[in-house]
Amino acid sequence: MERGSSKHSPRVDEQMSQEVSGLVQGPGTGGSRVDEFRQPEPAGEDQPEATTAPAGELRSGAPQGMSSQDVEARSRLGRFITTTALPGDRDALVANARENEAPADIVAALERLPEGTRYQTISEVWAALGHKNETTRW
């Protein structure tokens, strides 16, 4: 009598590992089979929930010289100006922003840019609008 191999195919191995992930990884999306007494107690009525992530600027990852609000605002500006508009002048940037259905405040800000200047990057546009860019880059 000959014995066959007991190995599975990669697809079956993956499926089997998915089935036991909740047991292996513990609490989380797959559920938990851990004893109830090992679960942390919830915070009291007047106590904040426990978290491992700090609040404020430490958490944002904002570069030196910019706040997280500045980073978000510059990113918002960049969402409505595609790379096809750069390098470009004020008229090209405004036209591109309108094509991309930019909000009125973005279009109004771009219309305030000085005429005749060509911008190579979103950071240059951001600086021309009177904002600060990061002081050091990686």
JSON list of C-alpha atoms in Angstrom, two decimals:
[
{"chain": "A", "resi": 1, "resn": "MET", "atom": "CA", "xyz": [0.00, 0.00, 0.00]},
{"chain": "A", "resi": 2, "resn": "GLU", "atom": "CA", "xyz": [1.40, 3.37, -1.06]},
{"chain": "A", "resi": 3, "resn": "ARG", "atom": "CA", "xyz": [0.87, 6.52, 0.99]},
{"chain": "A", "resi": 4, "resn": "GLY", "atom": "CA", "xyz": [0.02, 9.77, -0.79]},
{"chain": "A", "resi": 5, "resn": "SER", "atom": "CA", "xyz": [1.12, 13.28, 0.06]},
{"chain": "A", "resi": 6, "resn": "SER", "atom": "CA", "xyz": [-0.85, 15.10, 2.73]},
{"chain": "A", "resi": 7, "resn": "LYS", "atom": "CA", "xyz": [0.09, 18.60, 1.49]},
{"chain": "A", "resi": 8, "resn": "HIS", "atom": "CA", "xyz": [-2.54, 21.03, 0.26]},
{"chain": "A", "resi": 9, "resn": "SER", "atom": "CA", "xyz": [-2.48, 23.38, -2.67]},
{"chain": "A", "resi": 10, "resn": "PRO", "atom": "CA", "xyz": [-1.60, 27.04, -1.99]},
{"chain": "A", "resi": 11, "resn": "ARG", "atom": "CA", "xyz": [-5.26, 28.01, -2.46]},
{"chain": "A", "resi": 12, "resn": "VAL", "atom": "CA", "xyz": [-6.43, 25.49, 0.16]},
{"chain": "A", "resi": 13, "resn": "ASP", "atom": "CA", "xyz": [-3.64, 26.55, 2.54]},
{"chain": "A", "resi": 14, "resn": "GLU", "atom": "CA", "xyz": [-4.76, 30.18, 2.23]},
{"chain": "A", "resi": 15, "resn": "GLN", "atom": "CA", "xyz": [-8.39, 29.24, 2.84]},
{"chain": "A", "resi": 16, "resn": "MET", "atom": "CA", "xyz": [-7.48, 27.21, 5.93]},
{"chain": "A", "resi": 17, "resn": "SER", "atom": "CA", "xyz": [-5.38, 30.06, 7.36]},
{"chain": "A", "resi": 18, "resn": "GLN", "atom": "CA", "xyz": [-8.33, 32.46, 6.88]},
{"chain": "A", "resi": 19, "resn": "GLU", "atom": "CA", "xyz": [-10.62, 30.11, 8.80]},
{"chain": "A", "resi": 20, "resn": "VAL", "atom": "CA", "xyz": [-8.44, 30.17, 11.92]},
{"chain": "A", "resi": 21, "resn": "SER", "atom": "CA", "xyz": [-7.19, 33.78, 11.77]},
{"chain": "A", "resi": 22, "resn": "GLY", "atom": "CA", "xyz": [-9.56, 34.83, 14.58]},
{"chain": "A", "resi": 23, "resn": "LEU", "atom": "CA", "xyz": [-8.09, 32.18, 16.85]},
{"chain": "A", "resi": 24, "resn": "VAL", "atom": "CA", "xyz": [-4.51, 32.98, 15.94]},
{"chain": "A", "resi": 25, "resn": "GLN", "atom": "CA", "xyz": [-4.65, 36.77, 16.00]},
{"chain": "A", "resi": 26, "resn": "GLY", "atom": "CA", "xyz": [-6.94, 37.24, 18.98]},
{"chain": "A", "resi": 27, "resn": "PRO", "atom": "CA", "xyz": [-9.35, 40.19, 19.30]},
{"chain": "A", "resi": 28, "resn": "GLY", "atom": "CA", "xyz": [-10.09, 42.19, 16.21]},
{"chain": "A", "resi": 29, "resn": "THR", "atom": "CA", "xyz": [-12.12, 41.93, 13.06]},
{"chain": "A", "resi": 30, "resn": "GLY", "atom": "CA", "xyz": [-12.26, 38.14, 13.13]},
{"chain": "A", "resi": 31, "resn": "GLY", "atom": "CA", "xyz": [-13.69, 38.00, 16.62]},
{"chain": "A", "resi": 32, "resn": "SER", "atom": "CA", "xyz": [-12.13, 36.69, 19.77]},
{"chain": "A", "resi": 33, "resn": "ARG", "atom": "CA", "xyz": [-12.18, 33.44, 21.63]},
{"chain": "A", "resi": 34, "resn": "VAL", "atom": "CA", "xyz": [-10.26, 34.83, 24.58]},
{"chain": "A", "resi": 35, "resn": "ASP", "atom": "CA", "xyz": [-11.68, 34.57, 28.08]},
{"chain": "A", "resi": 36, "resn": "GLU", "atom": "CA", "xyz": [-13.86, 37.48, 29.16]},
{"chain": "A", "resi": 37, "resn": "PHE", "atom": "CA", "xyz": [-11.70, 38.28, 32.18]},
{"chain": "A", "resi": 38, "resn": "ARG", "atom": "CA", "xyz": [-8.79, 39.07, 29.82]},
{"chain": "A", "resi": 39, "resn": "GLN", "atom": "CA", "xyz": [-10.72, 41.83, 28.04]},
{"chain": "A", "resi": 40, "resn": "PRO", "atom": "CA", "xyz": [-9.80, 45.35, 29.23]},
{"chain": "A", "resi": 41, "resn": "GLU", "atom": "CA", "xyz": [-12.39, 47.15, 31.30]},
{"chain": "A", "resi": 42, "resn": "PRO", "atom": "CA", "xyz": [-14.22, 49.98, 29.57]},
{"chain": "A", "resi": 43, "resn": "ALA", "atom": "CA", "xyz": [-13.55, 53.56, 30.68]},
{"chain": "A", "resi": 44, "resn": "GLY", "atom": "CA", "xyz": [-15.74, 55.07, 33.39]},
{"chain": "A", "resi": 45, "resn": "GLU", "atom": "CA", "xyz": [-18.58, 57.50, 32.71]},
{"chain": "A", "resi": 46, "resn": "ASP", "atom": "CA", "xyz": [-16.46, 60.64, 32.99]},
{"chain": "A", "resi": 47, "resn": "GLN", "atom": "CA", "xyz": [-13.21, 59.11, 31.70]},
{"chain": "A", "resi": 48, "resn": "PRO", "atom": "CA", "xyz": [-11.87, 59.27, 28.13]},
{"chain": "A", "resi": 49, "resn": "GLU", "atom": "CA", "xyz": [-11.50, 56.06, 26.15]},
{"chain": "A", "resi": 50, "resn": "ALA", "atom": "CA", "xyz": [-8.03, 54.55, 26.22]},
{"chain": "A", "resi": 51, "resn": "THR", "atom": "CA", "xyz": [-6.03, 54.97, 23.03]},
{"chain": "A", "resi": 52, "resn": "THR", "atom": "CA", "xyz": [-2.50, 54.28, 21.92]},
{"chain": "A", "resi": 53, "resn": "ALA", "atom": "CA", "xyz": [-2.43, 57.14, 19.39]},
{"chain": "A", "resi": 54, "resn": "PRO", "atom": "CA", "xyz": [-1.46, 60.60, 20.68]},
{"chain": "A", "resi": 55, "resn": "ALA", "atom": "CA", "xyz": [-3.62, 63.56, 19.72]},
{"chain": "A", "resi": 56, "resn": "GLY", "atom": "CA", "xyz": [-2.53, 66.78, 18.07]},
{"chain": "A", "resi": 57, "resn": "GLU", "atom": "CA", "xyz": [0.46, 67.55, 15.87]},
{"chain": "A", "resi": 58, "resn": "LEU", "atom": "CA", "xyz": [2.49, 64.57, 17.07]},
{"chain": "A", "resi": 59, "resn": "ARG", "atom": "CA", "xyz": [0.04, 62.32, 15.31]},
{"chain": "A", "resi": 60, "resn": "SER", "atom": "CA", "xyz": [-0.34, 64.18, 12.04]},
{"chain": "A", "resi": 61, "resn": "GLY", "atom": "CA", "xyz": [3.09, 63.64, 10.51]},
{"chain": "A", "resi": 62, "resn": "ALA", "atom": "CA", "xyz": [3.16, 67.25, 9.27]},
{"chain": "A", "resi": 63, "resn": "PRO", "atom": "CA", "xyz": [6.56, 68.33, 7.95]},
{"chain": "A", "resi": 64, "resn": "GLN", "atom": "CA", "xyz": [8.63, 70.89, 9.80]},
{"chain": "A", "resi": 65, "resn": "GLY", "atom": "CA", "xyz": [7.40, 74.42, 9.09]},
{"chain": "A", "resi": 66, "resn": "MET", "atom": "CA", "xyz": [3.79, 73.43, 8.33]},
{"chain": "A", "resi": 67, "resn": "SER", "atom": "CA", "xyz": [0.82, 72.51, 10.45]},
{"chain": "A", "resi": 68, "resn": "SER", "atom": "CA", "xyz": [-1.45, 69.60, 9.65]},
{"chain": "A", "resi": 69, "resn": "GLN", "atom": "CA", "xyz": [-4.11, 72.12, 8.55]},
{"chain": "A", "resi": 70, "resn": "ASP", "atom": "CA", "xyz": [-1.61, 73.64, 6.08]},
{"chain": "A", "resi": 71, "resn": "VAL", "atom": "CA", "xyz": [-0.78, 70.21, 4.68]},
{"chain": "A", "resi": 72, "resn": "GLU", "atom": "CA", "xyz": [-4.47, 69.40, 4.25]},
{"chain": "A", "resi": 73, "resn": "ALA", "atom": "CA", "xyz": [-5.21, 72.75, 2.57]},
{"chain": "A", "resi": 74, "resn": "ARG", "atom": "CA", "xyz": [-2.26, 72.40, 0.15]},
{"chain": "A", "resi": 75, "resn": "SER", "atom": "CA", "xyz": [-3.35, 68.86, -0.64]},
{"chain": "A", "resi": 76, "resn": "ARG", "atom": "CA", "xyz": [-6.88, 70.10, -1.30]},
{"chain": "A", "resi": 77, "resn": "LEU", "atom": "CA", "xyz": [-5.49, 72.69, -3.72]},
{"chain": "A", "resi": 78, "resn": "GLY", "atom": "CA", "xyz": [-3.46, 70.01, -5.47]},
{"chain": "A", "resi": 79, "resn": "ARG", "atom": "CA", "xyz": [-6.50, 67.78, -5.97]},
{"chain": "A", "resi": 80, "resn": "PHE", "atom": "CA", "xyz": [-7.96, 70.28, -8.41]},
{"chain": "A", "resi": 81, "resn": "ILE", "atom": "CA", "xyz": [-4.81, 71.08, -10.41]},
{"chain": "A", "resi": 82, "resn": "THR", "atom": "CA", "xyz": [-3.59, 68.21, -12.57]},
{"chain": "A", "resi": 83, "resn": "THR", "atom": "CA", "xyz": [0.00, 67.75, -13.70]},
{"chain": "A", "resi": 84, "resn": "THR", "atom": "CA", "xyz": [-1.00, 68.69, -17.26]},
{"chain": "A", "resi": 85, "resn": "ALA", "atom": "CA", "xyz": [-1.48, 72.29, -16.08]},
{"chain": "A", "resi": 86, "resn": "LEU", "atom": "CA", "xyz": [2.07, 72.51, -14.71]},
{"chain": "A", "resi": 87, "resn": "PRO", "atom": "CA", "xyz": [4.21, 74.31, -15.56]},
{"chain": "A", "resi": 88, "resn": "GLY", "atom": "CA", "xyz": [1.59, 76.95, -16.12]},
{"chain": "A", "resi": 89, "resn": "ASP", "atom": "CA", "xyz": [0.55, 80.51, -15.49]},
{"chain": "A", "resi": 90, "resn": "ARG", "atom": "CA", "xyz": [-2.48, 81.86, -13.66]},
{"chain": "A", "resi": 91, "resn": "ASP", "atom": "CA", "xyz": [-4.87, 81.45, -16.59]},
{"chain": "A", "resi": 92, "resn": "ALA", "atom": "CA", "xyz": [-3.86, 77.84, -17.20]},
{"chain": "A", "resi": 93, "resn": "LEU", "atom": "CA", "xyz": [-4.23, 76.96, -13.52]},
{"chain": "A", "resi": 94, "resn": "VAL", "atom": "CA", "xyz": [-7.65, 78.61, -13.25]},
{"chain": "A", "resi": 95, "resn": "ALA", "atom": "CA", "xyz": [-8.87, 76.87, -16.43]},
{"chain": "A", "resi": 96, "resn": "ASN", "atom": "CA", "xyz": [-7.57, 73.51, -15.19]},
{"chain": "A", "resi": 97, "resn": "ALA", "atom": "CA", "xyz": [-9.19, 73.95, -11.78]},
{"chain": "A", "resi": 98, "resn": "ARG", "atom": "CA", "xyz": [-12.52, 74.77, -13.43]},
{"chain": "A", "resi": 99, "resn": "GLU", "atom": "CA", "xyz": [-12.24, 71.68, -15.67]},
{"chain": "A", "resi": 100, "resn": "ASN", "atom": "CA", "xyz": [-11.74, 69.61, -12.53]},
{"chain": "A", "resi": 101, "resn": "GLU", "atom": "CA", "xyz": [-14.82, 71.19, -10.90]},
{"chain": "A", "resi": 102, "resn": "ALA", "atom": "CA", "xyz": [-12.86, 72.97, -8.17]},
{"chain": "A", "resi": 103, "resn": "PRO", "atom": "CA", "xyz": [-14.86, 74.74, -5.44]},
{"chain": "A", "resi": 104, "resn": "ALA", "atom": "CA", "xyz": [-15.34, 78.49, -5.76]},
{"chain": "A", "resi": 105, "resn": "ASP", "atom": "CA", "xyz": [-12.81, 79.31, -3.00]},
{"chain": "A", "resi": 106, "resn": "ILE", "atom": "CA", "xyz": [-10.02, 77.44, -4.83]},
{"chain": "A", "resi": 107, "resn": "VAL", "atom": "CA", "xyz": [-10.82, 79.18, -8.13]},
{"chain": "A", "resi": 108, "resn": "ALA", "atom": "CA", "xyz": [-10.98, 82.58, -6.39]},
{"chain": "A", "resi": 109, "resn": "ALA", "atom": "CA", "xyz": [-7.59, 81.97, -4.75]},
{"chain": "A", "resi": 110, "resn": "LEU", "atom": "CA", "xyz": [-6.03, 81.00, -8.08]},
{"chain": "A", "resi": 111, "resn": "GLU", "atom": "CA", "xyz": [-7.47, 84.12, -9.72]},
{"chain": "A", "resi": 112, "resn": "ARG", "atom": "CA", "xyz": [-5.55, 86.23, -7.15]},
{"chain": "A", "resi": 113, "resn": "LEU", "atom": "CA", "xyz": [-2.20, 84.90, -8.43]},
{"chain": "A", "resi": 114, "resn": "PRO", "atom": "CA", "xyz": [0.01, 87.48, -10.17]},
{"chain": "A", "resi": 115, "resn": "GLU", "atom": "CA", "xyz": [-0.24, 87.52, -13.94]},
{"chain": "A", "resi": 116, "resn": "GLY", "atom": "CA", "xyz": [2.73, 86.49, -16.08]},
{"chain": "A", "resi": 117, "resn": "THR", "atom": "CA", "xyz": [4.38, 84.12, -13.59]},
{"chain": "A", "resi": 118, "resn": "ARG", "atom": "CA", "xyz": [4.81, 80.43, -14.48]},
{"chain": "A", "resi": 119, "resn": "TYR", "atom": "CA", "xyz": [4.54, 77.90, -11.69]},
{"chain": "A", "resi": 120, "resn": "GLN", "atom": "CA", "xyz": [6.37, 74.58, -11.81]},
{"chain": "A", "resi": 121, "resn": "THR", "atom": "CA", "xyz": [4.81, 72.85, -8.80]},
{"chain": "A", "resi": 122, "resn": "ILE", "atom": "CA", "xyz": [1.84, 73.01, -6.46]},
{"chain": "A", "resi": 123, "resn": "SER", "atom": "CA", "xyz": [4.24, 74.10, -3.72]},
{"chain": "A", "resi": 124, "resn": "GLU", "atom": "CA", "xyz": [5.18, 77.17, -5.78]},
{"chain": "A", "resi": 125, "resn": "VAL", "atom": "CA", "xyz": [1.49, 77.98, -6.28]},
{"chain": "A", "resi": 126, "resn": "TRP", "atom": "CA", "xyz": [0.90, 77.49, -2.54]},
{"chain": "A", "resi": 127, "resn": "ALA", "atom": "CA", "xyz": [3.75, 79.89, -1.68]},
{"chain": "A", "resi": 128, "resn": "ALA", "atom": "CA", "xyz": [2.51, 82.48, -4.20]},
{"chain": "A", "resi": 129, "resn": "LEU", "atom": "CA", "xyz": [-0.86, 82.40, -2.45]},
{"chain": "A", "resi": 130, "resn": "GLY", "atom": "CA", "xyz": [0.91, 83.57, 0.73]},
{"chain": "A", "resi": 131, "resn": "HIS", "atom": "CA", "xyz": [1.29, 80.28, 2.59]},
{"chain": "A", "resi": 132, "resn": "LYS", "atom": "CA", "xyz": [4.39, 78.54, 3.95]},
{"chain": "A", "resi": 133, "resn": "ASN", "atom": "CA", "xyz": [5.86, 75.31, 2.64]},
{"chain": "A", "resi": 134, "resn": "GLU", "atom": "CA", "xyz": [7.91, 72.91, 4.72]},
{"chain": "A", "resi": 135, "resn": "THR", "atom": "CA", "xyz": [11.33, 74.19, 5.80]},
{"chain": "A", "resi": 136, "resn": "THR", "atom": "CA", "xyz": [13.18, 70.90, 5.23]},
{"chain": "A", "resi": 137, "resn": "ARG", "atom": "CA", "xyz": [12.42, 68.05, 2.92]},
{"chain": "A", "resi": 138, "resn": "TRP", "atom": "CA", "xyz": [13.47, 64.54, 3.88]}
]
